CSV table of C-alpha atoms and ligand atoms in Angstrom, one decimal:
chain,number,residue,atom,x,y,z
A,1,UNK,CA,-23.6,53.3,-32.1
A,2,UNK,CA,-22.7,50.1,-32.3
A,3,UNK,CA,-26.7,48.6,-32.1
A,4,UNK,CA,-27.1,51.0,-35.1
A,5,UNK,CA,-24.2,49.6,-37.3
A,6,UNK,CA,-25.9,45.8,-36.1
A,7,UNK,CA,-29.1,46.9,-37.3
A,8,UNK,CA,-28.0,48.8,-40.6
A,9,UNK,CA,-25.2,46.1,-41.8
A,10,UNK,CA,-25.1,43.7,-44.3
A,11,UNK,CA,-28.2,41.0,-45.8
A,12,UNK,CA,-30.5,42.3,-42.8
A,13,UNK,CA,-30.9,46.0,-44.4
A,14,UNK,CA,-30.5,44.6,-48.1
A,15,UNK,CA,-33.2,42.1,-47.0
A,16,UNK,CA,-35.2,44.9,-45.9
A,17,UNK,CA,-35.2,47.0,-48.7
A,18,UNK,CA,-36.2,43.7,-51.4
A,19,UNK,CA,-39.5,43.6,-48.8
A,20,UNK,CA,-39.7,47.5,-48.3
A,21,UNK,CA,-39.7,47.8,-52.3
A,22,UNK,CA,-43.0,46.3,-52.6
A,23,UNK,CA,-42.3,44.3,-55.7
A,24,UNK,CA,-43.2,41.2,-54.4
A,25,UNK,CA,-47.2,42.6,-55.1
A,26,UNK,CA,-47.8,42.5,-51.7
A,27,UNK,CA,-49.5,45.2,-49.2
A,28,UNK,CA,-47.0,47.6,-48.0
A,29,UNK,CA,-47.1,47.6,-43.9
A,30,UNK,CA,-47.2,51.3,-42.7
A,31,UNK,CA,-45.9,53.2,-39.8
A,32,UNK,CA,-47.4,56.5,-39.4
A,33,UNK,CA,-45.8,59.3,-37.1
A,34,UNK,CA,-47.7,61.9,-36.4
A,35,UNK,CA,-50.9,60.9,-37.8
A,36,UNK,CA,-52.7,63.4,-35.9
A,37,UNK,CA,-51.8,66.3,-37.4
A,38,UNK,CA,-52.4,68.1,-40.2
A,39,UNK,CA,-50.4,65.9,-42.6
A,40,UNK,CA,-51.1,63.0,-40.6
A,41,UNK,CA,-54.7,63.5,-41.1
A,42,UNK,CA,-54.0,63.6,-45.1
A,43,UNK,CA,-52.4,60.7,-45.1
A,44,UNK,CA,-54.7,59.0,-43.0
A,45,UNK,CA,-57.1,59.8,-46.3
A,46,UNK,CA,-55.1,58.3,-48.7
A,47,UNK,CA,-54.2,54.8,-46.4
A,48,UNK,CA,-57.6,54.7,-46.5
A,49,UNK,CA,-58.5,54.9,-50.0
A,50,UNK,CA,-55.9,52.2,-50.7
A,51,UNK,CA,-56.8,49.4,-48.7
A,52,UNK,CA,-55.1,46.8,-51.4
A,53,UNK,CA,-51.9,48.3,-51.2
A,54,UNK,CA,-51.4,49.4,-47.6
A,55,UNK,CA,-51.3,47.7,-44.5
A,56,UNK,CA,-51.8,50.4,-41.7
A,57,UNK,CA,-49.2,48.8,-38.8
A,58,UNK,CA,-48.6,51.8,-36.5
A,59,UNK,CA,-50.3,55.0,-35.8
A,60,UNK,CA,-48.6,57.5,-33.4
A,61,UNK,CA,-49.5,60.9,-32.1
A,62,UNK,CA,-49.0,62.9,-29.3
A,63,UNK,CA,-52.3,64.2,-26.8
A,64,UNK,CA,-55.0,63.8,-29.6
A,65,UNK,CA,-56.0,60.9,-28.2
A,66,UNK,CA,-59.6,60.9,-29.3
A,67,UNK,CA,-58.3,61.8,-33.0
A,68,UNK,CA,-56.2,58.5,-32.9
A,69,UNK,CA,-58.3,56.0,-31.5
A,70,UNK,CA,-61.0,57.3,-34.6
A,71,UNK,CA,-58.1,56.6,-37.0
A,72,UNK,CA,-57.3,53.6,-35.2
A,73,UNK,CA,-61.1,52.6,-35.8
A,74,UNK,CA,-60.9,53.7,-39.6
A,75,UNK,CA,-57.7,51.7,-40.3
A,76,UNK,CA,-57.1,48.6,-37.8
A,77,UNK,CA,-53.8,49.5,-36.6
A,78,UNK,CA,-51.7,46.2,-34.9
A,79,UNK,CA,-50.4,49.2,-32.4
A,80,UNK,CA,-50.9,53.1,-31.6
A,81,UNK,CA,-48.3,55.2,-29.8
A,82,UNK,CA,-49.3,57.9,-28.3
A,83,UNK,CA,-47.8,60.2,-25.1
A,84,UNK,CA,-50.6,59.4,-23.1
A,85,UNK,CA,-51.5,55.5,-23.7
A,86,UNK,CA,-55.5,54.9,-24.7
A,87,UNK,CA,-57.9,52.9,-22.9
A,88,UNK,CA,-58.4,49.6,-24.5
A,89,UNK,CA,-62.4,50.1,-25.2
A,90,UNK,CA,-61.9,53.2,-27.5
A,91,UNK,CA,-59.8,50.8,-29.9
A,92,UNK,CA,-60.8,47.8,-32.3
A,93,UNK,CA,-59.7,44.7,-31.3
A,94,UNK,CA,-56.2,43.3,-32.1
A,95,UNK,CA,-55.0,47.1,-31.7
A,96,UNK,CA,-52.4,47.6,-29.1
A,97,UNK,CA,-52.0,50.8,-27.2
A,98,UNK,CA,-48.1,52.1,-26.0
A,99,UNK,CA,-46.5,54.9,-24.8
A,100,UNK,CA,-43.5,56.5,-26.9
A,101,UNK,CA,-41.0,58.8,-27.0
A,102,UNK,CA,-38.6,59.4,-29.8
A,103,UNK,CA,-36.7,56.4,-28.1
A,104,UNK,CA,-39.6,54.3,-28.7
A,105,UNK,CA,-40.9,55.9,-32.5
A,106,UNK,CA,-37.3,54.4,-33.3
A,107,UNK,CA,-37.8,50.7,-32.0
A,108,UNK,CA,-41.6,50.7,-33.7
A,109,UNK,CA,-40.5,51.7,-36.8
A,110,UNK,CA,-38.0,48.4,-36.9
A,111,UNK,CA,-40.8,46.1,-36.7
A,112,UNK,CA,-40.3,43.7,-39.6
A,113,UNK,CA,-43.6,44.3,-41.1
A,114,UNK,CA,-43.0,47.9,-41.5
A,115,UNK,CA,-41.9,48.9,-44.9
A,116,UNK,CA,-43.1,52.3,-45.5
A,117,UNK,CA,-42.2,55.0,-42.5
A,118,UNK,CA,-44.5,57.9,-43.2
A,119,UNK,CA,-43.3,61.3,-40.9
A,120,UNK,CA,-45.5,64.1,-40.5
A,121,UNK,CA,-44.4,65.2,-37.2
A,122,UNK,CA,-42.4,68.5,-36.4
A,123,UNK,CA,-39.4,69.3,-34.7
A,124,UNK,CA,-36.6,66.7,-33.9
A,125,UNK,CA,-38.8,64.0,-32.1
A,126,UNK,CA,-39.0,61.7,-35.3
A,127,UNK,CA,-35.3,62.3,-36.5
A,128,UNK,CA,-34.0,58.8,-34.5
A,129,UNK,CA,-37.0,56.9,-36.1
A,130,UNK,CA,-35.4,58.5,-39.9
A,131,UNK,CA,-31.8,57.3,-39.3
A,132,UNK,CA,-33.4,53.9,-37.6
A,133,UNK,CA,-35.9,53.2,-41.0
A,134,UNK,CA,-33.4,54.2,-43.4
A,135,UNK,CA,-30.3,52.4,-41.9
A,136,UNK,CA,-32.7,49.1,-41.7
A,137,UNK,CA,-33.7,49.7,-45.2
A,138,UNK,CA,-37.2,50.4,-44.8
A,139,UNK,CA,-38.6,53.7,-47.5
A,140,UNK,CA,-39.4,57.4,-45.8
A,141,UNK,CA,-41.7,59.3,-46.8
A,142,UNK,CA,-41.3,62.9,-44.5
A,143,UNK,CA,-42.9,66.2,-44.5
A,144,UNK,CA,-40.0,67.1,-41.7
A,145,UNK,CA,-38.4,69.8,-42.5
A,146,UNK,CA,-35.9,69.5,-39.3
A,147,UNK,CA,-34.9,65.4,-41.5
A,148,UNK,CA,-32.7,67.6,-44.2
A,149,UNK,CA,-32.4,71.1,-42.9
A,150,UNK,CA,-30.9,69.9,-39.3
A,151,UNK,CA,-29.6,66.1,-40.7
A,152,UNK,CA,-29.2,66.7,-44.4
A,153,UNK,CA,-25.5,65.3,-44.0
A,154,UNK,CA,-26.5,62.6,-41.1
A,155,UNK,CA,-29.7,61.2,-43.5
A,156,UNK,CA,-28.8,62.1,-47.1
A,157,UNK,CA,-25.6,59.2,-47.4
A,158,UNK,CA,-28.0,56.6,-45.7
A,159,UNK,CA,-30.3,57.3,-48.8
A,160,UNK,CA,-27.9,57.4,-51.1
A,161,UNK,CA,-26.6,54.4,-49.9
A,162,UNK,CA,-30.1,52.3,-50.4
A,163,UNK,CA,-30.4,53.9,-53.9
A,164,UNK,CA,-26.9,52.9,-54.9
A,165,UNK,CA,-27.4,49.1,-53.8
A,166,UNK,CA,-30.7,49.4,-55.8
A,167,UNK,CA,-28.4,50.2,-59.1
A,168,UNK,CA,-26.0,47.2,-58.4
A,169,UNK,CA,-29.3,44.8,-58.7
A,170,UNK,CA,-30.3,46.6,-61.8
A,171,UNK,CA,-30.2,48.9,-64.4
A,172,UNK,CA,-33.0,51.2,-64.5
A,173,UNK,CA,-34.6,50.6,-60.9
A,174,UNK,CA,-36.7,53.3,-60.1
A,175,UNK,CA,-35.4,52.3,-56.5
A,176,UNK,CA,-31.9,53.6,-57.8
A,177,UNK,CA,-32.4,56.9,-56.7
A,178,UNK,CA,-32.1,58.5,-53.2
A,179,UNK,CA,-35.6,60.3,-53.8
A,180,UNK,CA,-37.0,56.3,-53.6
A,181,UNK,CA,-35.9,56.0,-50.4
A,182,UNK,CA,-36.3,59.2,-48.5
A,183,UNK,CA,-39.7,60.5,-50.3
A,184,UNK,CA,-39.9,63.8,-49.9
A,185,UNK,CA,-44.2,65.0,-49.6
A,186,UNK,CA,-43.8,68.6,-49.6
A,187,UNK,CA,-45.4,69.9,-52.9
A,188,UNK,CA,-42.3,72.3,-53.8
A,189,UNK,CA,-39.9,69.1,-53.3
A,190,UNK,CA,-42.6,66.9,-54.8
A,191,UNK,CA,-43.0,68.9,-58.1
A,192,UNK,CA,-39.2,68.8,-58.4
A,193,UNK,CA,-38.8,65.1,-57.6
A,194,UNK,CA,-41.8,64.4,-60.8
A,195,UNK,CA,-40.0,67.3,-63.0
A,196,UNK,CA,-36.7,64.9,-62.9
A,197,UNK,CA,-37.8,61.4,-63.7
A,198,UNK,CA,-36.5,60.4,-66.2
A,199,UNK,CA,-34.1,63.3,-66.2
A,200,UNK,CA,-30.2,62.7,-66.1
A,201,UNK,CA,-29.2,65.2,-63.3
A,202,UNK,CA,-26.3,66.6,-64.8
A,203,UNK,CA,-28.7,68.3,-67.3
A,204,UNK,CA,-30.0,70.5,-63.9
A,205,UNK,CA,-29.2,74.4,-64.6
A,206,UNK,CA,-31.2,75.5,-61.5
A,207,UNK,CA,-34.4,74.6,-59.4
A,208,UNK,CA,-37.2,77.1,-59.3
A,209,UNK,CA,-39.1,77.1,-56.5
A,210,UNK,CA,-42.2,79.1,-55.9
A,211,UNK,CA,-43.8,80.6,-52.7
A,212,UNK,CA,-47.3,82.3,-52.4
A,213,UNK,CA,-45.5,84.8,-51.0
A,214,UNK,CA,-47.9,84.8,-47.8
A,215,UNK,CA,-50.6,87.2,-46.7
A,216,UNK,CA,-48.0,90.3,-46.1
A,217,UNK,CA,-47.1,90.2,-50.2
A,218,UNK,CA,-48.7,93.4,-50.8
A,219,UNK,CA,-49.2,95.3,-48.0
A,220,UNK,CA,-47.1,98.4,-47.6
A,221,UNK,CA,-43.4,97.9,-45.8
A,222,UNK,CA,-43.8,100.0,-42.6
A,223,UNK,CA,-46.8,97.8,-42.2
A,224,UNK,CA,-44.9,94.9,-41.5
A,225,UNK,CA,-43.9,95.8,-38.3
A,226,UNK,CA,-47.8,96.1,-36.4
A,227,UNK,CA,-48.5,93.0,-38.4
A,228,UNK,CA,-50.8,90.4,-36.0
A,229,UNK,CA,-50.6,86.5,-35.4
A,230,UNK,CA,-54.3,86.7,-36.9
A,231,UNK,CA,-53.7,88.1,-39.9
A,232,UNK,CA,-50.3,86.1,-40.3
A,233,UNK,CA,-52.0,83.0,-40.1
A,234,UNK,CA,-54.8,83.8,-42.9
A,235,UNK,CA,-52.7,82.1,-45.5
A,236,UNK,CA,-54.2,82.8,-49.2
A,237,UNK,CA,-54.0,79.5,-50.9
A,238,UNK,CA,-52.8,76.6,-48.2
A,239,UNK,CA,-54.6,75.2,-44.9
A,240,UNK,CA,-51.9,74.9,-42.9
A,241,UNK,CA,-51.0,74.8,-39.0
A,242,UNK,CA,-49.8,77.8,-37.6
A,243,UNK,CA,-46.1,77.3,-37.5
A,244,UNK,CA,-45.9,76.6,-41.3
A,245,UNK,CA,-48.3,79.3,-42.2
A,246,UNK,CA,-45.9,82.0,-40.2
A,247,UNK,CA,-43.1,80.5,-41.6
A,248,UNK,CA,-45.2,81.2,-45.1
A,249,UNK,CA,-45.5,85.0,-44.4
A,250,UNK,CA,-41.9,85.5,-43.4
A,251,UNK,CA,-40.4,83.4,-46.1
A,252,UNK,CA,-38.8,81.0,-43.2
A,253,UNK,CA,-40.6,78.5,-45.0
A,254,UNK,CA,-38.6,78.6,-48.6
A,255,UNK,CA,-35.7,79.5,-47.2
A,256,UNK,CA,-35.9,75.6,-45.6
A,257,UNK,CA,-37.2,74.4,-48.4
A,258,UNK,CA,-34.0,75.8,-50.4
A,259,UNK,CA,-31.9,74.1,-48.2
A,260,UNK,CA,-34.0,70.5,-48.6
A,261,UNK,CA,-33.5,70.9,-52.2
A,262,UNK,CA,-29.9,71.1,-52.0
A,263,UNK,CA,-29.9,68.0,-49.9
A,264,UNK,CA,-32.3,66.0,-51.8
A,265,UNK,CA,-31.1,66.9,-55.3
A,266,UNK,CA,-27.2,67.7,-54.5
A,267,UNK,CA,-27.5,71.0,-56.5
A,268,UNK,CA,-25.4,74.4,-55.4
A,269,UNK,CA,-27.2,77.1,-53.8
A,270,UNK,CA,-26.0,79.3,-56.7
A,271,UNK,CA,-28.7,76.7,-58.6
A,272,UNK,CA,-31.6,77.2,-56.8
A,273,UNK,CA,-34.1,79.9,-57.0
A,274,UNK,CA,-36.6,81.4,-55.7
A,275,UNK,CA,-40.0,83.1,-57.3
A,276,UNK,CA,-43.4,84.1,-55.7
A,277,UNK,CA,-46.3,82.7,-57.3
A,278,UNK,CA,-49.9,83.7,-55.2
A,279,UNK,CA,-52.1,81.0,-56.9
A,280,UNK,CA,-49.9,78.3,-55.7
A,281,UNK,CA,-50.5,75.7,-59.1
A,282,UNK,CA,-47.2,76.0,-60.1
A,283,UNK,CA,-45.5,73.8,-57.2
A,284,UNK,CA,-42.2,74.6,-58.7
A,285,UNK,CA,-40.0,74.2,-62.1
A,286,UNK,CA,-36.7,72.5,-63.0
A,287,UNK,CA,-34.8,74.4,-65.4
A,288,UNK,CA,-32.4,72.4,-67.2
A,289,UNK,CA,-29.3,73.3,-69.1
A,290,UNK,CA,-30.4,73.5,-72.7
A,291,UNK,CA,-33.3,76.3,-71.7
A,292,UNK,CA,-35.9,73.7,-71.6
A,293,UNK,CA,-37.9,74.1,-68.1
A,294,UNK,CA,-40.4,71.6,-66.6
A,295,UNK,CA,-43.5,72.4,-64.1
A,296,UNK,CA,-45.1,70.6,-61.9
A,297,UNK,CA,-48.9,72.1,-61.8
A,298,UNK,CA,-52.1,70.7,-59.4
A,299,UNK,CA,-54.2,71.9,-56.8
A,300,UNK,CA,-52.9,73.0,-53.3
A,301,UNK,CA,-54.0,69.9,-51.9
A,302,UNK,CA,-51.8,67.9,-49.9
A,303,UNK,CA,-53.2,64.9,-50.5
A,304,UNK,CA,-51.3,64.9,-54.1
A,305,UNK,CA,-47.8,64.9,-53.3
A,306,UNK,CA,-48.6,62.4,-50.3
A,307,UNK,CA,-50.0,60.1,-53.0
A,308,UNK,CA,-47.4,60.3,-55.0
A,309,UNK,CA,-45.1,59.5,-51.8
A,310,UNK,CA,-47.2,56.6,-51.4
A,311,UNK,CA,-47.3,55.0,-54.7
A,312,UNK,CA,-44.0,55.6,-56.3
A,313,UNK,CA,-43.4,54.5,-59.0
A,314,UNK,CA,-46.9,54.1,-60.0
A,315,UNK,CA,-49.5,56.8,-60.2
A,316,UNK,CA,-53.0,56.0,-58.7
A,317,UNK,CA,-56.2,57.7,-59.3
A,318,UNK,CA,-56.2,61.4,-58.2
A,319,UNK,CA,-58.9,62.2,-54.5
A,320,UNK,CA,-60.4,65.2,-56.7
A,321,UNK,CA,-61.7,66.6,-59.5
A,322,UNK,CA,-58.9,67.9,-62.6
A,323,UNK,CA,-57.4,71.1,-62.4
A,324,UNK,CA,-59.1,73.1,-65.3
A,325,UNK,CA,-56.7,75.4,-66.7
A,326,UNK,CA,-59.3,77.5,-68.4
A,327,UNK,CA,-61.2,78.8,-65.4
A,328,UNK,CA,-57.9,79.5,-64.2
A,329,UNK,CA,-57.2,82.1,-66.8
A,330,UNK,CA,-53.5,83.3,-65.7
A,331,UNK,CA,-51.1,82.5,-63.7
A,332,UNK,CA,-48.6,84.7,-61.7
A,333,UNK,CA,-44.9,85.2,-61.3
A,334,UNK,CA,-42.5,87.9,-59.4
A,335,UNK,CA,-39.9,87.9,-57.4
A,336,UNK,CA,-39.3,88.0,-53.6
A,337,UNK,CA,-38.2,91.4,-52.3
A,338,UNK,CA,-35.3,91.4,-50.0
A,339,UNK,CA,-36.4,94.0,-47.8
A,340,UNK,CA,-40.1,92.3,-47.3
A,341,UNK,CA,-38.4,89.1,-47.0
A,342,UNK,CA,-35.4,89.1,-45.3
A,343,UNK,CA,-35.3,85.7,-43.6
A,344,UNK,CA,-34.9,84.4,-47.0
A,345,UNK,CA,-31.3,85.7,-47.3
A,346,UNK,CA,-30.4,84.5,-44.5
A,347,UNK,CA,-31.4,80.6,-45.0
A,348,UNK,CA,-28.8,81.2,-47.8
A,349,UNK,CA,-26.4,81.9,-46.0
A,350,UNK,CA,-27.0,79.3,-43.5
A,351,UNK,CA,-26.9,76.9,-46.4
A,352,UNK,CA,-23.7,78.1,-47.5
A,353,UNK,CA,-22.2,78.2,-44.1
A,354,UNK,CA,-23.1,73.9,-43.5
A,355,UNK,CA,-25.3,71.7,-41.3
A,356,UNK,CA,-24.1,73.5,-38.0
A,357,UNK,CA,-25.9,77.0,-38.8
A,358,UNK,CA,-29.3,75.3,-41.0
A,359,UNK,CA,-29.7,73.4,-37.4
A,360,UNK,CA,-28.9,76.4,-35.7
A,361,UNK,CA,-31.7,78.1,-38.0
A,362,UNK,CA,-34.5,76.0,-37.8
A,363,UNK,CA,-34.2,75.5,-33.7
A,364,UNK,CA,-34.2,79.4,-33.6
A,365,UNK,CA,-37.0,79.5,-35.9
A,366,UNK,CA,-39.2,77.2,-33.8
A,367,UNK,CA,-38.5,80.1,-30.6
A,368,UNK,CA,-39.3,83.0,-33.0
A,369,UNK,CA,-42.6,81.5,-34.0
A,370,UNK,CA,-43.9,80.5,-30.6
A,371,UNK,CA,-42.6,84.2,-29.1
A,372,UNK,CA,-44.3,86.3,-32.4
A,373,UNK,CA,-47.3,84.0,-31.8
A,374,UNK,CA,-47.5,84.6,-28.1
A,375,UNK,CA,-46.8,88.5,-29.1
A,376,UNK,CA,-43.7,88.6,-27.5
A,377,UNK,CA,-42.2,90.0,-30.8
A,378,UNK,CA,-43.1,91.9,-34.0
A,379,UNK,CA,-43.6,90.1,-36.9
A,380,UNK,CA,-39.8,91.5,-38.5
A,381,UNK,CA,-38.1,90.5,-35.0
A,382,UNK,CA,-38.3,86.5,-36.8
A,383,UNK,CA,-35.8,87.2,-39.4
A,384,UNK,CA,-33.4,89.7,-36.9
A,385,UNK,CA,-33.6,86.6,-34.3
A,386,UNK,CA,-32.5,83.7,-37.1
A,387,UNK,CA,-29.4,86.0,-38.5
A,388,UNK,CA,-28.6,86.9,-35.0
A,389,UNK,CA,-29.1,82.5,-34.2
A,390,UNK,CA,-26.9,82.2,-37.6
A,391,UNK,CA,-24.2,84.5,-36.6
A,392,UNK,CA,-23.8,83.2,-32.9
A,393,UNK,CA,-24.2,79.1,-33.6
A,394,UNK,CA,-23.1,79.2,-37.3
A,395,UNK,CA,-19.5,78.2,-37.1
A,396,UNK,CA,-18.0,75.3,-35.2
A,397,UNK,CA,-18.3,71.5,-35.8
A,398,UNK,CA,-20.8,70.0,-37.6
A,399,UNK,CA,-23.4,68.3,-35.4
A,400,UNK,CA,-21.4,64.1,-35.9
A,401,UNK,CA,-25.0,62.5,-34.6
A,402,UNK,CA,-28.4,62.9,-33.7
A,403,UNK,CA,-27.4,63.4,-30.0
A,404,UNK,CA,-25.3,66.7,-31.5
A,405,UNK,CA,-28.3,67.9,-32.9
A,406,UNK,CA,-30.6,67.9,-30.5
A,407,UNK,CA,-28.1,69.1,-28.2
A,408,UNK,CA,-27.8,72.4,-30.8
A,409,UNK,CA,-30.6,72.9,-30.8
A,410,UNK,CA,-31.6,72.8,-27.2
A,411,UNK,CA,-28.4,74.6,-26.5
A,412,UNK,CA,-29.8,77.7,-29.5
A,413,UNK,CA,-33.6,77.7,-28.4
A,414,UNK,CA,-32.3,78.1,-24.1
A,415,UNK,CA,-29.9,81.2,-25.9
A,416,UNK,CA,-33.5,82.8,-27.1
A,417,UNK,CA,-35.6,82.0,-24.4
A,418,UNK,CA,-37.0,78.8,-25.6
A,419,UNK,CA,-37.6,75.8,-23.5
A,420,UNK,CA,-34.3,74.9,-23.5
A,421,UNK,CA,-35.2,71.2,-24.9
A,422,UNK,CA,-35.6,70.6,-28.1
A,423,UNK,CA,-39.5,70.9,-28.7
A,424,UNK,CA,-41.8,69.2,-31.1
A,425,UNK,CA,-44.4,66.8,-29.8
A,426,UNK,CA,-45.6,63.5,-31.7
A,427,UNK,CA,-49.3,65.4,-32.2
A,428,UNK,CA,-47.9,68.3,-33.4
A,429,UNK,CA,-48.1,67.5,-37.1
A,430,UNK,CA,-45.8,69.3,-39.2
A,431,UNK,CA,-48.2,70.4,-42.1
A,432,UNK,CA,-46.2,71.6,-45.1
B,501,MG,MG1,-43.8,73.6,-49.2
């Protein structure tokens, strides 16, 4: 603890910030974590596209070696990290190879020409290299889900602390507000984060946010139960990994997202909603409190909100062509059953209930995933497994460090027959 508080203190982390902000014009050094996943591979795409403002620094994965040292070739990394380190001839010169664990994500994330920590990894393994960035005063942009739903209350002050030195400098910083140092690249979180600039946020009445409602929207109850990993994983509008898309067809996946939100935009559970939207445009709406609401509309394509996570608080030419809202025609709004999606509930209630039961959730989650996928339970089994997880690891003190967290959640995926550690490779991306 004490090497943190060193690390986090004073003129070092204020120095870091000035640097991380990027006002002095110059390139913004990168650190990418989980660059071979899903998300990873995105923002690979847009580092790429922006060779004047980025400087690629690190690039770690976990086992896809060949994936990395091609990125590696693409973007002239100074080092890669990777489970397995990668023989020098695959990589361009003046690109070192290492070996990290979560351990050693943390230390290569303090380099001092890191600025920008980009996370696309799942699970817990990137949640040291978080606190490390933020306390140091480097920026975060994450697509972890585990960052706010299992740390909300460990990463959330650090943020708020960087954004409320930024408002001592000035008035009117765009770096004044937490959202400008942990930068959040899911497109639900995104589309709320561009509804609010400008936006004082006691004029919030509630947060909106939609789902696609899966590929089990429509088909009949009783169905549910004989539902297949195949068909679960045929998501409608979204490309996603597999863990993401199940957590799309149960739900899982807004009922995290609803607990981010209260995190990121400090706004009651009572104030956030939740409505199904198939075509996925509408990446969610802020309703504020004189009736006025605000959308955020674009393609599902990730590489959008991962721009804008990049170039805050600019806006830089789009990958694609424009949405046209003509050939479009209509879009579509309902509301979430209970009884189709229960898990949703639930989240709730793990929101309500505090940091202890939301880590307790999304460790059981990871379990319930894996054992539906390997078809060791029925598709409705998820959302009995996280209210039973809920129940039994809700209550009791709040998780005081990252140690207590992963130790939760090892100690609530052993308790459903998980590996007993908490899980989440480098490589696995997480791909929101
Ligand atoms: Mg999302």
């Amino acid at each position: 603890m004490a090497e943190r508080q060193r690390r986090g203190g004073g003129s070092e982390a204020a120095a870091g910030r000035e640097a991380s902000a990027g006002r002095t014009g110059a390139r913004l050094g990168v650190a990418l974590l989980g660059s071979t996943g899903s998300i990873g591979r995105s923002v690979v795409d847009v580092l790429a596209r922006f060779p004047d403002r980025f400087r690629t620094v690190v690039l770690a994965a976990g086992r896809r070696v060949d994936v990395l040292a091609e990125q590696a070739r693409r973007l002239r990394p100074a080092v890669v990290a990777a489970e397995v380190p990668l023989a020098g001839s695959d990589l361009p010169p003046g690109t070192r190879s290492v070996r990290a664990d979560r351990q050693g994500l943390a230390e290569l994330v303090l380099r001092p020409d890191v600025d920008l920590v980009v996370v696309g990894t799942a699970g817990l393994v990137s949640l040291r290299a978080t606190i490390a960035a933020l306390e140091a005063g480097k920026i975060v942009a994450t697509s972890n889900k585990e960052t706010l739903v299992a740390a909300g209350h460990l990463v959330m002050p650090l943020a708020r602390k960087a954004a409320a030195e930024a408002a001592a400098r000035s008035t009117g910083d765009p770096f004044a507000s937490p959202l400008a140092w942990l930068r959040p690249i899911d497109s639900e979180h995104s589309a709320i984060w561009q509804c609010l600039a400008g936006e004082d946020r006691r004029g919030i009445r509630r947060l909106v946010l939609t789902a696609s409602g899966g590929p089990f929207l429509d088909v009949p109850l009783a169905a549910l139960a004989t539902a297949r990993p195949e068909a679960a994983l045929r998501h409608p509008t979204w490309r996603m990994g597999p863990k993401i898309t199940i957590d799309s067809a149960t739900l899982v996946n807004k009922g995290l997202e609803v607990i981010e939100a209260h995190w990121l935009y400090d706004v009651d559970y009572d104030a956030i909603a939740v409505v199904i939207h198939p075509q996925s445009i509408v990446h969610s709406v802020v309703e504020f409190v004189d009736g006025s609401l605000k959308a955020q509309l674009g393609r599902p394509d990730m590489r959008h909100p991962i721009q804008y996570a990049l170039s805050y608080p600019e806006r830089w030419p789009a990958p694609g062509p424009s949405l046209d809202l003509a050939a479009l025609a209509r879009l579509d709004f309902r509301a979430p059953e209970p009884e189709r999606f229960p898990a949703l509930a639930t989240a709730y209630e793990a929101g309500r209930l505090g940091p202890r039961a939301t880590a307790a959730l999304i460790a059981a989650d990871e379990v319930a995933v894996e054992r539906f996928l390997a078809g060791e339970l029925e598709l409705p089994g998820i959302a009995r497994l996280l209210a039973t997880a809920v129940e039994r690891f809700g209550e009791g003190p709040v998780p005081a460090d990252v140690e207590a967290v992963e130790a939760l959640a090892a100690e609530v995926q052993a308790a459903f027959g998980g590996g007993g550690a908490p899980r989440g490779v480098v490589g696995q991306g997480a791909e929101r």
